[in-house]
Short mmCIF file of C-alpha atoms in Angstrom, two decimals:
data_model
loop_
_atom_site.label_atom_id
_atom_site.label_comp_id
_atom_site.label_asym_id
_atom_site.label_seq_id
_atom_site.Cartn_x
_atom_site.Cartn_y
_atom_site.Cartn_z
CA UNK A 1 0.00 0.00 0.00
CA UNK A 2 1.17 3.06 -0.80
CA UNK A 3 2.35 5.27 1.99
CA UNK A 4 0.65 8.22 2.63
CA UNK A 5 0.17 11.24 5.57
CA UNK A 6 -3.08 13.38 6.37
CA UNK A 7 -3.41 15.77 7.88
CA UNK A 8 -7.02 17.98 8.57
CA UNK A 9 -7.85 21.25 9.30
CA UNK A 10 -9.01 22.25 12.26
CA UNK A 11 -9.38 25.23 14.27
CA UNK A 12 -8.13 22.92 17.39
CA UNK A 13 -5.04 22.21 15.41
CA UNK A 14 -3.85 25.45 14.62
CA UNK A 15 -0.98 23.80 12.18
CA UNK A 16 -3.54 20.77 11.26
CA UNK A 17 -4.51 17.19 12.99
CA UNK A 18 -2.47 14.34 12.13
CA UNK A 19 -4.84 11.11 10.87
CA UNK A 20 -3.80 7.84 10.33
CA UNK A 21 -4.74 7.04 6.42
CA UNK A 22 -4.90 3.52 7.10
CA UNK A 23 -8.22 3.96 9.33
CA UNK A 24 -11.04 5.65 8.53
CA UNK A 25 -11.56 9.39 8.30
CA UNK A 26 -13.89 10.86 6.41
CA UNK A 27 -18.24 10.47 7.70
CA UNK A 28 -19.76 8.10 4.93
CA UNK A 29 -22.28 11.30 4.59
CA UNK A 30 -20.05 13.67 3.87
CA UNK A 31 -20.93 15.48 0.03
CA UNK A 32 -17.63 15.18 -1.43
CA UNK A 33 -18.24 11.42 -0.88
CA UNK A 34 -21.57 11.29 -1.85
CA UNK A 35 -21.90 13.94 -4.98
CA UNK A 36 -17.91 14.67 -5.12
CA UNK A 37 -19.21 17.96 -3.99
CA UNK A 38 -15.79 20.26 -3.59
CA UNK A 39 -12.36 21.23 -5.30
CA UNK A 40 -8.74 20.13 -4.33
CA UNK A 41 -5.36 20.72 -6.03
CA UNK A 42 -2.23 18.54 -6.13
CA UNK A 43 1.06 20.08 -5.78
CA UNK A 44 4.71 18.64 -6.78
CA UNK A 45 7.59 18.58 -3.78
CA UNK A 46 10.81 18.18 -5.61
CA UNK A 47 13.67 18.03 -3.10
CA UNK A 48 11.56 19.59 0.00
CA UNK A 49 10.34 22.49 -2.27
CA UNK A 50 6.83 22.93 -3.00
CA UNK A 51 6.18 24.21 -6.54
CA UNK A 52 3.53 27.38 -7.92
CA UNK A 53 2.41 26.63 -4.46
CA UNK A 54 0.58 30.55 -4.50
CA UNK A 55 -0.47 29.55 -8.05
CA UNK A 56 -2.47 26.49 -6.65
CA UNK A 57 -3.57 28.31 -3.51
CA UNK A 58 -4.77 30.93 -5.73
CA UNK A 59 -7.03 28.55 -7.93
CA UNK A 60 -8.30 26.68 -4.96
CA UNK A 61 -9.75 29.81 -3.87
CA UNK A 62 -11.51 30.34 -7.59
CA UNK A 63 -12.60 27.09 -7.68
CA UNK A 64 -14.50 27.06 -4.19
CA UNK A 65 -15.69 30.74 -5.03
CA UNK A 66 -17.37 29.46 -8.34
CA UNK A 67 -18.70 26.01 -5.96
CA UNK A 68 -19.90 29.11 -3.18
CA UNK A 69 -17.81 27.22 -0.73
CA UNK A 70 -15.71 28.60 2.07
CA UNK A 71 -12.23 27.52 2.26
CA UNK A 72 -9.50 28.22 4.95
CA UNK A 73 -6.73 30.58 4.31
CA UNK A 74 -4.10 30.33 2.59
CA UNK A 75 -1.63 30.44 5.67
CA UNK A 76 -4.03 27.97 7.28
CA UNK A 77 -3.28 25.47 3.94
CA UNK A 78 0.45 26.31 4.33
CA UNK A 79 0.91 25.49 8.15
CA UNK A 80 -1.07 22.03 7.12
CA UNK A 81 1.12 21.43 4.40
CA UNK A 82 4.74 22.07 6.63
CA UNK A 83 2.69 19.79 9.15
CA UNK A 84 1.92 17.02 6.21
CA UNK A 85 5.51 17.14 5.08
CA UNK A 86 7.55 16.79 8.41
CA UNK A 87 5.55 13.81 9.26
CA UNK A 88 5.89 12.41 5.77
CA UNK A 89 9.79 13.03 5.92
CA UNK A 90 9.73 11.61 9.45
CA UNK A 91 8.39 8.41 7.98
CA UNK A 92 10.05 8.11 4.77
CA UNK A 93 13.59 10.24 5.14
CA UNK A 94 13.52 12.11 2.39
CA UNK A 95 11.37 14.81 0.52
CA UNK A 96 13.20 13.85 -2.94
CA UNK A 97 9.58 14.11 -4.85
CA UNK A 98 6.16 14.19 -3.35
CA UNK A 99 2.60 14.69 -4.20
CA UNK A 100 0.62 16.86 -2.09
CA UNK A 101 -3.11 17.42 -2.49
CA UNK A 102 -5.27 19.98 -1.24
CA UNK A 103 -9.00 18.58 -0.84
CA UNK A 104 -11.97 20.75 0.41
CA UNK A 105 -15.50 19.35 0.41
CA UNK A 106 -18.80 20.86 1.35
CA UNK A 107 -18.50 19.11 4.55
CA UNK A 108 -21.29 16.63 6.13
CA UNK A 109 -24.78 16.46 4.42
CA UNK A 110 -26.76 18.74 6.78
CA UNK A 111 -24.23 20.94 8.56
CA UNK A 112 -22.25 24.01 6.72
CA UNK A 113 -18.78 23.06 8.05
CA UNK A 114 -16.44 22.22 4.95
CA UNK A 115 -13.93 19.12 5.51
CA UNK A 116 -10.57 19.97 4.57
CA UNK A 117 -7.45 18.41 3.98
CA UNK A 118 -3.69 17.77 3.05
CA UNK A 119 -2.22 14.81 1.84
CA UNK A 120 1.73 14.07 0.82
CA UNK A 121 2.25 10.42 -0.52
CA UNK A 122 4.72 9.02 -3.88
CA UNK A 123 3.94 10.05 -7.43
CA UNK A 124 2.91 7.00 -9.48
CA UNK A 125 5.64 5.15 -11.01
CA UNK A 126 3.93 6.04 -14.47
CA UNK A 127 4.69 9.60 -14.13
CA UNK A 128 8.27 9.53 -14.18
CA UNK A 129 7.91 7.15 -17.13
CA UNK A 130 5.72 9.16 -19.22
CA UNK A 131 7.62 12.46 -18.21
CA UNK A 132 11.06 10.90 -19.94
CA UNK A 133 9.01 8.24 -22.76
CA UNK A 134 5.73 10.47 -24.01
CA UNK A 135 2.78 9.20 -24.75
CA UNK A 136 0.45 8.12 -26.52
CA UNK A 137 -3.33 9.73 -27.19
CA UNK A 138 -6.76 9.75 -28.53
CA UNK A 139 -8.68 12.51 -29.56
CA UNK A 140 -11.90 12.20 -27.54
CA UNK A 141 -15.38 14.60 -28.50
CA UNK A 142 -15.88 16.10 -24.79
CA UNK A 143 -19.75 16.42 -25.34
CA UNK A 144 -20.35 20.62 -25.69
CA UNK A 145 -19.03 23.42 -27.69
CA UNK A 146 -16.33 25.49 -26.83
CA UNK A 147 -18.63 28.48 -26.14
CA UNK A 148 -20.87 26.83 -23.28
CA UNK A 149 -18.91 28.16 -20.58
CA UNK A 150 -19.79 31.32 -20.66
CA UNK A 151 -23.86 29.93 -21.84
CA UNK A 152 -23.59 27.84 -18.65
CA UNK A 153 -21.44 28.59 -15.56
CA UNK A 154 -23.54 26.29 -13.53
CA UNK A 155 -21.21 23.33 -15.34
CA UNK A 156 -18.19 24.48 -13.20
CA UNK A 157 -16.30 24.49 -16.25
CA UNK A 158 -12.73 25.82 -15.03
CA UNK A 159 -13.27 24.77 -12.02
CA UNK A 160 -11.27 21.78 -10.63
CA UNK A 161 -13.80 20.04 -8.77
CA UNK A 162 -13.66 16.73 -7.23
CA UNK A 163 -16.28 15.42 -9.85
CA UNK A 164 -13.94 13.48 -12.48
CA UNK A 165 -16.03 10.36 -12.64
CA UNK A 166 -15.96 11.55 -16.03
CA UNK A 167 -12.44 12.36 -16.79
CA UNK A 168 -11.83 8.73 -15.29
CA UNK A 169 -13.77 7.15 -17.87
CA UNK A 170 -11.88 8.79 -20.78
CA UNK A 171 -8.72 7.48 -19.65
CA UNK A 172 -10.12 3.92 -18.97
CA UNK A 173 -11.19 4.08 -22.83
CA UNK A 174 -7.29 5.25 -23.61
CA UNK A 175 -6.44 2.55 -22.11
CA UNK A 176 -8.63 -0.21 -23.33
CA UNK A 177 -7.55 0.73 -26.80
CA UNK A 178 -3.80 0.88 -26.38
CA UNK A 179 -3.29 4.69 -25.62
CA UNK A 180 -1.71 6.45 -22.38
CA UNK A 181 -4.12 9.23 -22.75
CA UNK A 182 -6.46 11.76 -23.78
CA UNK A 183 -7.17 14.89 -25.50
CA UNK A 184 -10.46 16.07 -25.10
CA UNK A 185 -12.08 18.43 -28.19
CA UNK A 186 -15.25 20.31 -28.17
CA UNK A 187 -18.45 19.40 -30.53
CA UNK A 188 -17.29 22.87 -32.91
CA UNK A 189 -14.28 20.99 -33.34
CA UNK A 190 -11.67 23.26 -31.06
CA UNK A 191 -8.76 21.26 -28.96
CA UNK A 192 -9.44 21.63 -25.25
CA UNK A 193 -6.89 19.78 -22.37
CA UNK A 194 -6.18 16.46 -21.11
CA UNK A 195 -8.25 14.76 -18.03
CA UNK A 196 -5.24 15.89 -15.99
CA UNK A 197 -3.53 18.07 -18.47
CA UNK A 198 -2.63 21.26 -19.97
CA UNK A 199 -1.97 20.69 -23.45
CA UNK A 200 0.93 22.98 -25.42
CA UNK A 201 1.81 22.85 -28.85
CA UNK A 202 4.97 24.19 -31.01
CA UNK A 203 6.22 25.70 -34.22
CA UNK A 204 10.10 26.53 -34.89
CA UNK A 205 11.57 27.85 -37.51
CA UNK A 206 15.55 26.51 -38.40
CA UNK A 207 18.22 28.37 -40.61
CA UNK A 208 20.90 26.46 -42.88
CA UNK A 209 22.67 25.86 -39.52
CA UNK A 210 19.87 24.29 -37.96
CA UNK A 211 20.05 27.01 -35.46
CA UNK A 212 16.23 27.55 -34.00
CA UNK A 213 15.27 31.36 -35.64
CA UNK A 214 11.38 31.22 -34.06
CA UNK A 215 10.27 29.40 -31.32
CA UNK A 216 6.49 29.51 -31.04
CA UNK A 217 4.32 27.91 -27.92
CA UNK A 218 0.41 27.88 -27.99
CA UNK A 219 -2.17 26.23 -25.87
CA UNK A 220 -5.61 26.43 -26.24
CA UNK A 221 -8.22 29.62 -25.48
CA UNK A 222 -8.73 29.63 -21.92
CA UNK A 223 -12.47 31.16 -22.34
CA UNK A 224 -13.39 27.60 -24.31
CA UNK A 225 -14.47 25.81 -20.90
CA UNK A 226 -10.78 24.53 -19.64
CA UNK A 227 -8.92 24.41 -16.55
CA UNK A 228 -6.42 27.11 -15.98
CA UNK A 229 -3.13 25.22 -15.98
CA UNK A 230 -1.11 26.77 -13.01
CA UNK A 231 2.24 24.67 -15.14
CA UNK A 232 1.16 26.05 -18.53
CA UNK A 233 1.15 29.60 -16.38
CA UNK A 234 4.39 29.77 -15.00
CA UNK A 235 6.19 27.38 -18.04
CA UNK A 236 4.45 30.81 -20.35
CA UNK A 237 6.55 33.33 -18.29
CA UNK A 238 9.43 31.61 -18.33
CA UNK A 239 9.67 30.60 -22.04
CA UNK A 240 8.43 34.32 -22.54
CA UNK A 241 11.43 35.75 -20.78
CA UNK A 242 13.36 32.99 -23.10
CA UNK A 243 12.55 34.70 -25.99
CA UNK A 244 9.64 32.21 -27.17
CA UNK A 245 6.71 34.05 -29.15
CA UNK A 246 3.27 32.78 -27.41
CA UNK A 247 -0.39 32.34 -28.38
CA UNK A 248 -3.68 30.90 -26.75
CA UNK A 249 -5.76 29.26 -29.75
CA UNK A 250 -7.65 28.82 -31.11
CA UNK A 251 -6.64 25.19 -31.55
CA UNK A 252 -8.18 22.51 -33.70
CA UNK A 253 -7.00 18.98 -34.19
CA UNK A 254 -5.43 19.40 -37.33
CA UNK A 255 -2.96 21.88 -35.58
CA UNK A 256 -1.99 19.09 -33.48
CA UNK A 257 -0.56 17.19 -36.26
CA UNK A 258 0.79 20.06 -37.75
CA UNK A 259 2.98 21.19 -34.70
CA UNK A 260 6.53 20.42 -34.52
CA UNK A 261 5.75 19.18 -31.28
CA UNK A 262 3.01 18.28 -28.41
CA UNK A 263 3.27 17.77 -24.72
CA UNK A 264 0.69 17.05 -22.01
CA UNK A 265 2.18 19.60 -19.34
CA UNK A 266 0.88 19.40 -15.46
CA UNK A 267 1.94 19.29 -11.54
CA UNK A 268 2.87 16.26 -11.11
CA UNK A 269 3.85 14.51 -14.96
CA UNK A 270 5.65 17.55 -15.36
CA UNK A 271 6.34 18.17 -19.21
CA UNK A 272 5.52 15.02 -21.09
CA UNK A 273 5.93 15.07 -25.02
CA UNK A 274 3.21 13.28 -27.02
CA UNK A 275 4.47 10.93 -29.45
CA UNK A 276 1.13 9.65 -31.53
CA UNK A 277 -2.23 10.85 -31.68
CA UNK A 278 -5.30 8.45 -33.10
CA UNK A 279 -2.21 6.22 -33.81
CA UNK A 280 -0.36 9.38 -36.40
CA UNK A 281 3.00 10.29 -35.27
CA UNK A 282 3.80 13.57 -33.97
CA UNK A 283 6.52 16.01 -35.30
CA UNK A 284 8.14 15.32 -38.52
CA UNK A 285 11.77 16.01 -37.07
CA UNK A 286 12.09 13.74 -34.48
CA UNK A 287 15.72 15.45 -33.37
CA UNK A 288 13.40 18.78 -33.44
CA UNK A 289 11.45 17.86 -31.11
CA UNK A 290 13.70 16.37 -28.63
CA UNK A 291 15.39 19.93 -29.02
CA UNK A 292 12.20 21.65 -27.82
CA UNK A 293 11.37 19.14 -25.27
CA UNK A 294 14.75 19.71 -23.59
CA UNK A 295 15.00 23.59 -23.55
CA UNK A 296 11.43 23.63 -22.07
CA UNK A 297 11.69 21.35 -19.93
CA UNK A 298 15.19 23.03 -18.25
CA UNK A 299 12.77 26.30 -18.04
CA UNK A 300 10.58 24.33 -16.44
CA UNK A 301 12.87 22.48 -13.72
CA UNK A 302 13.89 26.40 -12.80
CA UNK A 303 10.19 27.46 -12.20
CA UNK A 304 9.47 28.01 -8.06
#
């Protein structure tokens, strides 16, 4: 069983309550059981740093606005956090790479106390693997047009909400048909993101030298229904300051194949090239693309 620390907030517990994972700790009643009724983010440690952790505290808070929840603050998620990661490093030793993730529910059905929590356990060995191998993807219809969001804001649609029954099922279907993963598209035919996933695309541009002239990075319109991706974020500013021209969308599938490259980009996978989509390969330069991969992924290791 994988190992893995909790730690609640609670008032009485000014830097959060210590729970043993192994026993039970969450009311069978409570609404982010029964109707996944809340939000959460998951955060990468690498060596005892926590990453874009403002970025994630920032979205939490937009998320549980848009759910009309109330959440703790963010020095309340912090001290939880220092709490969850001492005990994990007293159990484990080290704080080499860690998942942490942020839950808050609407709390038991019938009171209006949210349930909030921290948790630090291993990545899955299958991040590590896809972050230096790629993947492989299917183009999946989503179900709506890229315009509902703003039609329908009762959807939650940017909001990362513990409801991904859904998301779940798409990558079940990946899987059962030989692919690592998905890229969702809208029913007008516009690229949106990944179950877990930001997804970023590339052009460059190469003289006689085969020295890069243009580097271009796009990812799709935020406004068409999609998560904000707090890695997509901060990997933007950096490649910005690198001297990489950037673009949101709009993207449609064919601009997939078309790019020089594709990655999946988020928390915990990191940067993660695609190599095939609906079976096509991706990126007619394979030495190209292993080019872009590397210098994004060194701005990337640099981000805080």
């Amino acid at each position: 069983m994988t190992h893995t620390v909790l730690v609640f907030l609670d008032p009485a517990y000014p830097d959060g309550r210590v729970e043993d994972a192994s026993k039970p700790t969450l009311y069978a009643t409570d609404l982010g059981v029964t109707r996944g009724d809340g939000a959460f983010e998951t955060l990468l440690v690498l060596d005892g740093h926590v990453r874009k952790l403002p970025a994630h505290l920032n979205r939490l808070n937009s998320s549980a606005r848009m759910l009309g929840l109330e959440v703790p603050d963010h020095e309340a998620w912090e001290r939880a956090i220092v709490t969850s990661l001492a005990e994990y490093q007293r159990e484990i030793g080290v704080l080499d790479e860690v998942v942490v993730r942020l839950v808050v529910t609407r709390g038991i059905e019938g009171t209006h106390t949210p349930t909030c929590w921290v948790a630090a356990f291993p990545p899955a060995p299958t991040a590590k693997r896809q972050r230096e191998h790629g993947v492989d993807v299917l183009l999946l219809d989503r179900g709506y047009d890229s315009a509902i969001a703003e039609r329908a804001p009762w959807l939650l649609l940017g909001a990362k909400t513990l409801s991904y029954a859904v998301n779940m099922a798409a990558l079940r279907h990946a899987h059962e048909r030989g692919a690592d993963d998905v890229i969702f598209t809208s029913s007008d035919g516009k690229v949106l993101e990944g179950p877990t996933s930001t997804v970023l695309v590339a052009h460059a541009e190469t003289d006689d030298d085969g020295h890069m002239t243009l580097k271009r990075l796009v990812t799709p319109q935020l406004d068409s229904g999609i998560l904000p991706g707090t890695s997509q974020g901060a990997l933007f500013a950096a490649a910005k300051e690198a001297g990489w021209e950037l673009g949101y969308g709009p993207l449609e599938p064919d601009d997939l194949f078309d790019a020089d490259a594709v990655w999946l980009i988020s928390s915990v996978r990191l940067l993660t090239p695609v190599n095939h989509i609906d079976g096509k390969s991706i990126g007619s330069d394979s030495a190209l693309r292993e080019r872009l991969t590397e210098e994004l992924a060194a701005l990337f290791d640099r981000i805080a």
